[in-house]
Short mmCIF file of C-alpha atoms and ligand atoms in Angstrom, two decimals:
data_model
loop_
_atom_site.label_atom_id
_atom_site.label_comp_id
_atom_site.label_asym_id
_atom_site.label_seq_id
_atom_site.Cartn_x
_atom_site.Cartn_y
_atom_site.Cartn_z
CA MET A 1 0.00 0.00 0.00
CA ARG A 2 1.85 3.09 -1.18
CA ASN A 3 -0.68 5.87 -0.60
CA ARG A 4 -1.88 6.29 2.89
CA ILE A 5 -4.50 8.59 4.35
CA PRO A 6 -2.86 11.15 6.62
CA SER A 7 -3.16 10.20 10.26
CA GLY A 8 -4.28 12.72 12.87
CA GLU A 9 -7.80 12.53 11.45
CA THR A 10 -10.00 14.94 13.33
CA ASN A 11 -13.70 14.88 14.11
CA GLU A 12 -13.84 18.59 13.45
CA LYS A 13 -15.87 19.94 10.58
CA TYR A 14 -16.61 23.21 8.88
CA ILE A 15 -20.15 24.51 9.25
CA ILE A 16 -20.80 26.79 6.34
CA SER A 17 -23.83 29.01 5.73
CA GLY A 18 -23.39 29.64 2.05
CA GLY A 19 -24.61 32.37 -0.23
CA ARG A 20 -22.59 35.30 1.09
CA LYS A 21 -20.50 37.42 -1.24
CA LEU A 22 -16.76 37.67 -0.59
CA ASN A 23 -15.11 41.06 -0.30
CA GLY A 24 -11.73 42.37 0.80
CA GLU A 25 -8.10 41.37 0.60
CA VAL A 26 -6.37 38.06 1.02
CA ARG A 27 -2.61 37.75 1.35
CA ILE A 28 -1.04 34.68 -0.21
CA MET A 29 1.86 33.06 1.62
CA SER A 30 4.81 31.01 0.34
CA ALA A 31 3.85 28.14 -1.93
CA LYS A 32 3.51 24.87 -0.05
CA ASN A 33 4.87 23.03 -3.07
CA SER A 34 7.99 25.22 -3.03
CA LEU A 35 8.43 25.01 0.70
CA LEU A 36 8.46 21.23 1.01
CA PRO A 37 11.41 20.59 -1.34
CA LEU A 38 13.18 23.65 0.13
CA ILE A 39 12.89 22.21 3.65
CA ALA A 40 14.34 18.93 2.36
CA CYS A 41 17.07 20.76 0.45
CA SER A 42 18.13 22.56 3.63
CA VAL A 43 19.43 19.19 4.88
CA MET A 44 22.31 19.71 2.43
CA VAL A 45 23.15 23.14 3.83
CA ASN A 46 25.79 23.16 6.55
CA ASP A 47 24.54 26.46 7.90
CA GLU A 48 21.41 28.32 8.96
CA VAL A 49 18.53 28.83 6.53
CA PHE A 50 15.48 31.07 6.85
CA LEU A 51 12.40 30.60 4.65
CA SER A 52 10.02 33.54 4.88
CA ASP A 53 6.20 33.85 4.92
CA CYS A 54 5.46 30.24 5.78
CA GLU A 55 2.17 28.82 6.96
CA ARG A 56 1.89 26.01 9.49
CA THR A 57 0.23 23.55 7.15
CA SER A 58 0.39 19.99 8.44
CA ASP A 59 2.53 19.02 5.43
CA ALA A 60 5.12 21.64 6.43
CA GLU A 61 4.99 20.53 10.09
CA ASN A 62 5.48 16.89 9.09
CA MET A 63 8.36 17.74 6.77
CA LEU A 64 10.05 19.63 9.62
CA ASP A 65 9.53 16.61 11.89
CA ILE A 66 11.31 14.45 9.31
CA VAL A 67 14.28 16.86 9.34
CA ARG A 68 14.28 16.90 13.18
CA GLY A 69 14.36 13.10 13.16
CA LEU A 70 17.61 13.28 11.17
CA GLY A 71 19.24 15.61 13.68
CA GLY A 72 18.28 18.98 12.19
CA LYS A 73 16.94 21.88 14.25
CA CYS A 74 13.96 23.78 12.91
CA HIS A 75 11.14 25.96 14.14
CA PHE A 76 8.60 28.53 13.00
CA ASP A 77 9.71 32.06 13.87
CA ASN A 78 9.10 35.58 12.56
CA GLY A 79 6.47 34.33 10.14
CA GLY A 80 8.89 31.90 8.57
CA ILE A 81 10.87 28.74 9.17
CA CYS A 82 14.40 28.67 10.65
CA LEU A 83 16.45 25.58 9.89
CA ASP A 84 19.86 24.60 11.15
CA CYS A 85 21.07 21.33 9.63
CA ARG A 86 24.70 21.54 10.71
CA HIS A 87 24.29 18.53 12.99
CA ILE A 88 22.41 16.15 10.72
CA ASN A 89 23.55 12.67 11.69
CA GLY A 90 20.76 10.32 10.62
CA HIS A 91 19.93 8.78 7.28
CA LYS A 92 16.77 6.85 8.18
CA THR A 93 13.38 8.51 8.28
CA ASN A 94 10.51 7.66 10.59
CA ALA A 95 8.03 5.37 8.81
CA GLU A 96 4.91 6.98 10.25
CA LEU A 97 5.99 10.46 9.20
CA THR A 98 7.08 9.54 5.69
CA GLY A 99 3.81 7.71 5.24
CA LYS A 100 1.94 10.94 5.92
CA LEU A 101 3.07 12.98 2.96
CA ARG A 102 4.14 12.42 -0.61
CA SER A 103 6.84 15.06 -0.30
CA SER A 104 8.81 12.95 2.16
CA VAL A 105 10.41 11.51 -0.99
CA PHE A 106 12.24 14.85 -1.42
CA ILE A 107 14.52 13.87 1.44
CA LEU A 108 16.12 11.16 -0.73
CA GLY A 109 18.26 13.42 -2.95
CA PRO A 110 19.52 15.68 -0.13
CA LEU A 111 20.26 12.76 2.23
CA LEU A 112 22.15 10.84 -0.43
CA SER A 113 24.14 13.98 -1.16
CA ARG A 114 24.93 14.66 2.48
CA MET A 115 25.21 11.18 4.03
CA HIS A 116 25.75 9.04 0.92
CA ARG A 117 22.92 6.87 2.14
CA ALA A 118 19.23 7.18 2.79
CA ASP A 119 16.59 4.85 4.11
CA ILE A 120 12.99 5.98 3.74
CA CYS A 121 9.51 4.53 3.70
CA TYR A 122 7.48 4.74 0.50
CA PRO A 123 5.80 8.15 0.67
CA GLY A 124 2.14 8.70 1.46
CA GLY A 125 -0.01 11.72 0.67
CA CYS A 126 -3.33 12.20 -1.08
CA ASP A 127 -4.88 9.10 -2.59
CA ILE A 128 -5.30 10.63 -6.04
CA GLY A 129 -3.68 7.86 -8.05
CA LEU A 130 -0.82 5.39 -8.02
CA ARG A 131 1.85 8.09 -7.66
CA PRO A 132 4.89 5.89 -8.31
CA ILE A 133 8.41 7.14 -7.52
CA ASP A 134 10.16 5.21 -10.29
CA LEU A 135 11.37 8.40 -12.02
CA HIS A 136 12.94 9.64 -8.77
CA LEU A 137 14.73 6.33 -8.34
CA THR A 138 15.96 5.91 -11.93
CA GLY A 139 17.12 9.54 -11.99
CA LEU A 140 19.08 9.15 -8.75
CA SER A 141 20.42 5.76 -9.91
CA SER A 142 21.85 7.51 -12.99
CA LEU A 143 23.91 9.67 -10.60
CA GLY A 144 25.37 6.54 -9.00
CA VAL A 145 22.90 5.49 -6.29
CA LYS A 146 22.16 1.81 -5.70
CA PHE A 147 18.68 1.16 -4.32
CA THR A 148 17.35 -1.85 -2.45
CA SER A 149 13.83 -2.24 -1.23
CA GLU A 150 12.37 -4.32 1.56
CA GLY A 151 8.67 -4.26 2.36
CA GLU A 152 7.63 -0.62 2.61
CA ARG A 153 11.18 0.66 2.99
CA ILE A 154 13.58 1.70 0.32
CA ALA A 155 17.28 2.30 0.93
CA GLY A 156 19.82 4.01 -1.31
CA GLU A 157 23.60 4.11 -1.08
CA CYS A 158 26.42 5.63 -3.11
CA THR A 159 30.15 6.13 -2.70
CA GLU A 160 29.82 9.49 -4.41
CA LEU A 161 27.28 11.18 -6.68
CA LYS A 162 28.43 11.80 -10.25
CA GLY A 163 26.93 14.29 -12.69
CA ARG A 164 25.24 12.65 -15.70
CA GLU A 165 22.70 13.27 -18.46
CA VAL A 166 19.24 12.26 -17.26
CA THR A 167 16.20 12.19 -19.53
CA LEU A 168 12.79 12.09 -17.89
CA PRO A 169 10.13 10.28 -19.97
CA LEU A 170 7.51 12.61 -18.48
CA PRO A 171 7.95 15.95 -16.73
CA SER A 172 7.58 14.89 -13.10
CA VAL A 173 7.84 17.89 -10.78
CA GLY A 174 9.08 15.87 -7.82
CA ALA A 175 11.57 13.78 -9.79
CA THR A 176 13.02 16.93 -11.42
CA GLU A 177 13.45 18.48 -7.96
CA ASN A 178 14.99 15.37 -6.40
CA ILE A 179 17.53 15.04 -9.22
CA ILE A 180 18.43 18.75 -9.05
CA MET A 181 19.06 18.43 -5.30
CA ALA A 182 21.17 15.28 -5.63
CA ALA A 183 23.16 16.87 -8.49
CA THR A 184 23.86 20.10 -6.59
CA MET A 185 26.91 18.71 -4.78
CA ALA A 186 27.67 15.86 -7.21
CA GLU A 187 30.94 15.71 -9.05
CA GLY A 188 30.67 17.40 -12.46
CA ARG A 189 27.71 18.43 -14.57
CA THR A 190 24.21 16.98 -14.62
CA VAL A 191 21.84 17.79 -17.45
CA ILE A 192 18.15 16.96 -16.98
CA ARG A 193 16.16 16.73 -20.21
CA GLY A 194 12.38 16.51 -20.22
CA ALA A 195 12.38 18.40 -16.90
CA ALA A 196 9.19 19.84 -15.43
CA ALA A 197 8.94 23.65 -15.73
CA GLU A 198 6.72 24.56 -12.75
CA PRO A 199 7.43 27.85 -10.89
CA GLU A 200 8.30 25.78 -7.79
CA ILE A 201 11.32 24.41 -9.68
CA ILE A 202 12.45 27.97 -10.39
CA ASP A 203 12.16 28.60 -6.65
CA LEU A 204 14.39 25.60 -5.96
CA GLN A 205 16.97 26.87 -8.46
CA ARG A 206 16.91 30.37 -6.91
CA PHE A 207 17.33 28.90 -3.42
CA ILE A 208 20.22 26.60 -4.35
CA ASN A 209 22.00 29.38 -6.23
CA MET A 210 21.52 31.74 -3.29
CA CYS A 211 23.26 29.08 -1.16
CA GLY A 212 26.21 29.01 -3.60
CA GLY A 213 25.03 26.24 -5.97
CA LYS A 214 25.07 26.38 -9.75
CA VAL A 215 21.75 25.51 -11.33
CA SER A 216 20.41 26.97 -14.58
CA GLY A 217 17.53 26.37 -16.96
CA ALA A 218 14.70 25.96 -14.42
CA GLY A 219 11.42 26.92 -16.06
CA THR A 220 12.49 25.14 -19.27
CA GLY A 221 12.66 21.46 -20.17
CA ARG A 222 16.49 21.39 -19.90
CA ILE A 223 18.12 22.00 -16.55
CA CYS A 224 21.86 22.09 -16.00
CA VAL A 225 23.47 21.57 -12.58
CA ASP A 226 27.20 22.04 -12.01
CA GLY A 227 28.21 20.38 -8.78
CA VAL A 228 29.74 22.49 -5.98
CA ASN A 229 31.55 21.34 -2.83
CA SER A 230 29.27 22.91 -0.25
CA LEU A 231 26.29 25.18 0.28
CA HIS A 232 26.10 28.12 2.67
CA GLY A 233 23.05 29.47 4.46
CA CYS A 234 20.64 32.10 3.20
CA SER A 235 17.37 33.87 3.86
CA PHE A 236 14.94 33.05 1.08
CA ALA A 237 11.46 34.19 0.04
CA PRO A 238 9.63 31.48 -1.92
CA SER A 239 7.06 32.61 -4.45
CA GLY A 240 3.41 33.01 -3.47
CA ASP A 241 1.25 29.91 -3.54
CA ARG A 242 -0.40 29.88 -6.98
CA ILE A 243 -2.71 27.03 -5.96
CA ALA A 244 -3.94 28.83 -2.84
CA ALA A 245 -4.37 32.00 -4.93
CA GLY A 246 -6.32 30.03 -7.54
CA THR A 247 -8.53 28.61 -4.79
CA PHE A 248 -9.46 32.12 -3.60
CA MET A 249 -9.92 33.34 -7.19
CA ILE A 250 -12.34 30.51 -7.99
CA GLY A 251 -14.10 30.98 -4.62
CA CYS A 252 -14.69 34.68 -5.26
CA ALA A 253 -15.89 34.01 -8.80
CA MET A 254 -18.37 31.43 -7.48
CA CYS A 255 -19.68 33.39 -4.48
CA GLY A 256 -19.61 36.78 -6.16
CA GLY A 257 -17.92 39.86 -4.69
CA ASP A 258 -14.67 41.73 -5.08
CA VAL A 259 -11.46 40.22 -3.70
CA ASP A 260 -7.91 41.47 -4.05
CA ILE A 261 -5.47 38.58 -3.94
CA ILE A 262 -2.06 39.87 -2.89
CA GLY A 263 1.31 38.11 -3.05
CA VAL A 264 0.96 35.94 -6.13
CA ASP A 265 2.59 36.39 -9.50
CA ALA A 266 -0.31 36.97 -11.94
CA ALA A 267 1.65 35.03 -14.59
CA HIS A 268 1.52 31.92 -12.35
CA VAL A 269 -2.29 31.86 -12.40
CA VAL A 270 -2.86 32.91 -16.00
CA SER A 271 -4.58 29.63 -16.92
CA VAL A 272 -7.06 30.18 -14.06
CA THR A 273 -7.60 33.80 -15.11
CA GLY A 274 -8.48 32.71 -18.66
CA LEU A 275 -11.12 30.23 -17.48
CA LEU A 276 -12.64 32.63 -14.96
CA ARG A 277 -12.93 35.32 -17.61
CA ALA A 278 -14.62 32.79 -19.91
CA ALA A 279 -17.05 32.11 -17.04
CA GLY A 280 -17.90 35.82 -16.75
CA ALA A 281 -15.72 37.02 -13.85
CA GLU A 282 -13.71 40.21 -14.19
CA ILE A 283 -10.01 39.75 -13.43
CA THR A 284 -7.49 42.56 -13.15
CA GLU A 285 -3.84 41.52 -13.21
CA ARG A 286 -1.12 43.65 -11.67
CA ILE A 287 2.35 43.24 -10.29
CA GLY A 288 2.17 40.98 -7.27
CA GLY A 289 -1.50 40.10 -7.41
CA VAL A 290 -4.86 39.74 -9.09
CA ARG A 291 -8.26 41.21 -8.32
CA VAL A 292 -11.43 39.21 -8.97
CA LYS A 293 -14.87 40.80 -9.33
CA SER A 294 -17.87 38.63 -9.95
CA SER A 295 -21.64 38.76 -9.79
CA GLY A 296 -21.63 35.08 -8.82
CA ASN A 297 -23.80 34.24 -11.83
CA LEU A 298 -21.34 32.37 -13.99
CA ARG A 299 -21.53 30.58 -17.30
CA ALA A 300 -19.78 27.27 -17.96
CA PRO A 301 -16.03 27.80 -18.43
CA GLY A 302 -16.12 25.18 -21.24
CA ARG A 303 -13.34 22.65 -21.73
CA ILE A 304 -10.87 22.29 -18.88
CA GLU A 305 -7.90 20.02 -19.37
CA THR A 306 -5.19 19.61 -16.73
CA LYS A 307 -1.64 19.84 -18.03
CA PRO A 308 1.88 20.48 -16.76
CA TYR A 309 2.69 24.18 -16.22
CA PRO A 310 1.83 26.56 -17.87
CA GLY A 311 -1.30 24.51 -18.55
CA PHE A 312 -4.22 24.41 -16.15
CA PRO A 313 -2.96 22.80 -12.90
CA THR A 314 -4.34 19.46 -11.76
CA ASP A 315 -4.37 20.88 -8.22
CA LEU A 316 -7.14 23.30 -9.23
CA GLN A 317 -9.20 20.80 -11.22
CA ALA A 318 -11.43 19.98 -8.23
CA PRO A 319 -12.17 23.66 -7.36
CA MET A 320 -12.85 24.37 -11.05
CA THR A 321 -15.18 21.35 -11.21
CA ALA A 322 -17.13 22.82 -8.27
CA LEU A 323 -17.40 26.09 -10.20
CA ALA A 324 -18.55 24.32 -13.37
CA ALA A 325 -21.12 22.35 -11.36
CA SER A 326 -22.88 25.56 -10.33
CA ALA A 327 -22.38 27.61 -13.54
CA LYS A 328 -24.89 27.84 -16.38
CA GLY A 329 -24.17 25.42 -19.21
CA THR A 330 -22.03 22.35 -19.83
CA SER A 331 -18.31 21.96 -19.14
CA TYR A 332 -15.94 19.12 -19.94
CA ILE A 333 -13.15 18.33 -17.49
CA ILE A 334 -10.23 16.14 -18.51
CA GLU A 335 -7.80 15.05 -15.80
CA ASN A 336 -4.56 14.06 -17.51
CA LEU A 337 -2.18 13.84 -14.56
CA PHE A 338 -3.68 11.67 -11.87
CA GLU A 339 -6.04 8.75 -12.44
CA ASN A 340 -8.00 9.07 -9.18
CA ARG A 341 -8.62 12.79 -8.93
CA PHE A 342 -12.42 12.85 -9.14
CA ARG A 343 -13.12 11.89 -5.54
CA HIS A 344 -14.89 15.20 -4.90
CA ILE A 345 -17.50 14.40 -7.55
CA PRO A 346 -19.64 11.97 -5.48
CA GLN A 347 -19.71 14.69 -2.82
CA LEU A 348 -20.81 17.34 -5.31
CA LEU A 349 -23.56 14.95 -6.44
CA LYS A 350 -24.92 15.12 -2.87
CA MET A 351 -25.45 18.84 -3.54
CA GLY A 352 -27.53 18.07 -6.60
CA ALA A 353 -24.71 18.45 -9.15
CA ASP A 354 -25.24 16.83 -12.55
CA ILE A 355 -21.89 15.24 -13.43
CA THR A 356 -21.08 12.07 -15.33
CA VAL A 357 -17.61 10.59 -15.26
CA CYS A 358 -16.12 8.41 -17.95
CA GLY A 359 -12.53 7.40 -17.17
CA ARG A 360 -10.51 10.59 -16.87
CA ALA A 361 -13.24 12.84 -18.32
CA ALA A 362 -16.20 14.40 -16.57
CA THR A 363 -19.17 16.10 -18.20
CA VAL A 364 -20.57 18.74 -15.90
CA ARG A 365 -24.00 20.21 -16.55
CA GLY A 366 -24.19 23.25 -14.32
CA ARG A 367 -27.18 23.86 -12.04
CA LYS A 368 -27.99 25.49 -8.70
CA LEU A 369 -26.43 23.45 -5.90
CA HIS A 370 -28.14 22.86 -2.57
CA PRO A 371 -26.43 22.42 0.82
CA ALA A 372 -25.30 18.98 2.01
CA ASP A 373 -23.08 17.18 4.52
CA LEU A 374 -19.82 16.67 2.66
CA VAL A 375 -16.67 14.66 3.33
CA ALA A 376 -13.26 15.75 2.05
CA GLU A 377 -11.36 12.78 0.64
CA ASP A 378 -8.21 14.61 -0.44
CA LEU A 379 -6.60 18.04 -0.10
CA ARG A 380 -7.73 19.91 -3.22
CA GLY A 381 -10.99 17.99 -3.46
CA GLY A 382 -11.67 19.17 0.10
CA ALA A 383 -11.04 22.79 -0.89
CA ALA A 384 -13.47 22.33 -3.79
CA LEU A 385 -16.18 21.21 -1.34
CA VAL A 386 -15.59 24.26 0.83
CA LEU A 387 -16.05 26.51 -2.23
CA ALA A 388 -19.20 24.68 -3.29
CA ALA A 389 -20.62 25.01 0.23
CA LEU A 390 -19.69 28.71 0.45
CA SER A 391 -21.57 29.45 -2.76
CA ALA A 392 -24.69 27.31 -2.16
CA ASP A 393 -27.57 28.95 -0.23
CA GLY A 394 -28.14 27.22 3.14
CA THR A 395 -26.05 25.33 5.67
CA SER A 396 -23.56 22.64 4.64
CA THR A 397 -20.90 20.81 6.60
CA VAL A 398 -17.50 19.66 5.42
CA SER A 399 -15.65 16.98 7.43
CA GLY A 400 -12.33 15.24 6.71
CA LEU A 401 -10.51 18.45 7.57
CA SER A 402 -7.12 16.77 8.09
CA HIS A 403 -6.88 16.56 4.30
CA ILE A 404 -7.54 20.28 3.89
CA ASP A 405 -5.13 21.18 6.73
CA ARG A 406 -2.31 19.57 4.77
CA GLY A 407 -2.19 22.49 2.36
CA TYR A 408 -4.36 25.32 3.70
CA TYR A 409 -3.74 26.95 7.07
CA LYS A 410 -6.86 28.17 8.87
CA LEU A 411 -8.86 28.26 5.65
CA ASP A 412 -12.00 29.12 7.63
CA GLU A 413 -10.37 32.25 9.09
CA ARG A 414 -9.20 33.37 5.67
CA PHE A 415 -12.72 33.07 4.21
CA ARG A 416 -14.33 34.59 7.33
CA ALA A 417 -12.13 37.65 6.87
CA LEU A 418 -13.69 38.01 3.41
CA GLY A 419 -17.22 37.93 4.84
CA ALA A 420 -18.01 34.22 4.57
CA ASP A 421 -20.04 32.47 7.27
CA ILE A 422 -17.82 29.49 8.07
CA ILE A 423 -16.82 28.09 11.44
CA ARG A 424 -14.74 25.12 12.51
CA MET A 425 -16.42 22.92 15.13
C1 UD1 B 1 3.63 17.77 -7.60
C2 UD1 B 1 2.82 18.60 -6.64
C3 UD1 B 1 1.35 18.25 -6.72
C4 UD1 B 1 0.87 18.37 -8.15
C5 UD1 B 1 1.76 17.60 -9.11
C6 UD1 B 1 1.44 17.85 -10.56
C7 UD1 B 1 4.41 18.98 -4.85
C8 UD1 B 1 4.77 18.78 -3.44
N1 UD1 B 1 3.32 18.36 -5.29
O1 UD1 B 1 3.44 16.41 -7.21
O2 UD1 B 1 0.63 19.14 -5.87
O3 UD1 B 1 -0.45 17.86 -8.23
O4 UD1 B 1 3.14 17.99 -8.91
O5 UD1 B 1 1.54 19.20 -10.87
O6 UD1 B 1 5.05 19.72 -5.56
N2 UD1 B 1 4.99 10.00 -12.06
C9 UD1 B 1 5.49 8.77 -12.38
N3 UD1 B 1 6.64 8.36 -11.76
C10 UD1 B 1 7.30 9.14 -10.85
C11 UD1 B 1 6.78 10.41 -10.54
C12 UD1 B 1 5.62 10.81 -11.16
O7 UD1 B 1 4.91 8.04 -13.19
O8 UD1 B 1 8.34 8.70 -10.34
C13 UD1 B 1 3.74 10.48 -12.71
C14 UD1 B 1 2.63 10.69 -11.70
O9 UD1 B 1 1.92 9.50 -11.43
C15 UD1 B 1 1.77 11.72 -12.41
C16 UD1 B 1 2.78 12.56 -13.20
O10 UD1 B 1 3.97 11.77 -13.24
O11 UD1 B 1 0.90 11.10 -13.34
C17 UD1 B 1 3.10 13.89 -12.57
O12 UD1 B 1 3.49 13.69 -11.22
P1 UD1 B 1 4.56 14.64 -10.53
O13 UD1 B 1 4.79 15.83 -11.39
O14 UD1 B 1 5.73 13.84 -10.14
O15 UD1 B 1 3.79 15.10 -9.23
P2 UD1 B 1 4.39 15.28 -7.78
O16 UD1 B 1 5.78 15.80 -7.86
O17 UD1 B 1 4.11 14.08 -6.96
#
């Protein structure tokens, strides 16, 4: 069993009285998907690191616990995360922790670089598909790592890491990041072809280079890493969370209102902007943010197909499905990245949604949704249910909050500040 449900399940639920418009400002914090590899990468830094504007999502907390288990010191302070990995002395991660989040796999590259060995449990995370780690392992093997696996554990060893040419058959974000990290202090040059081009990879490049590494090409399909002997500390500001920003953009479009979303690069959410405009929302882009104005009466955004960046992100497919379910007209959703990412749909059906699924495609015939008792089954699907409940007249509940807590910190408070009626009980 490779994908496990996060433990720490809570009986808490959101009670949401939907139908209120959203107005005001929301400040977006550092991207969770940047932060997690950056925390892992800090294991390679023999110095202090500060990552600014970080939220205490449970994924971030768990990742820090993994680093602590290896001998690193880390804590939240001054709105960010301080890490000191000078005394890392372990190479084996705690099985329960690694089972909690997919991103625990990021520790492989940095540990192999620092300790020349690593012993981890197969990573957990959202149950949105098979989520193999074969590309991580073959990429790291190309740099000289020998892997053995026993039960749920996988161990890697190398005498030294050597720069090589690595070609990824598909642009895996995590595999690209793991290979970059392992190559950072390898001997010689590594070239990654077929690399993923997500903004979070540019963040990783900026961070490593700020620590004295030599990475270039992030944001393109060809990344070049020239190995260096050591990394020094730095204070780093990751980019704003484009998925959190997209969640608020879609929420405002659905509920109606006028929300200024601050701290995200408008270019990072351009695929969301295009769909929301097609649905009838007014979006103003500016440096460092976007503003969404909407009457709440939307038309179907049309065809939505998830793709690697700069295409429409799979992480916003569920929120966009919730929007399509309550907009006027028919939309077609195609999920290309993960085979099990429609788990929010049975929940939306409870609200009266008219959606038929055929394999990786969903046909959504929009209609007015009614309130219901909903259960989040994964992180982004959970956020989609919150948005659907916020926009539907009447009182809904959303349980399964441990999934949502993985990637959104105090989501209820953020929406309450915009005028929503949502409480956590
Ligand atoms: C990252 C994001 C996640 C997002 C996803 C796609 C983080 C922490 N998470 O996940 O939020 O939904 O990118 O944008 O950044 N694959 C393989 N073998 C592998 C690795 C991946 O076949 O070894 C496949 C996956 O099953 C999937 C596709 O590649 O179909 C893309 O996955 P990948 O880009 O690796 O996603 P993650 O890095 O896990």
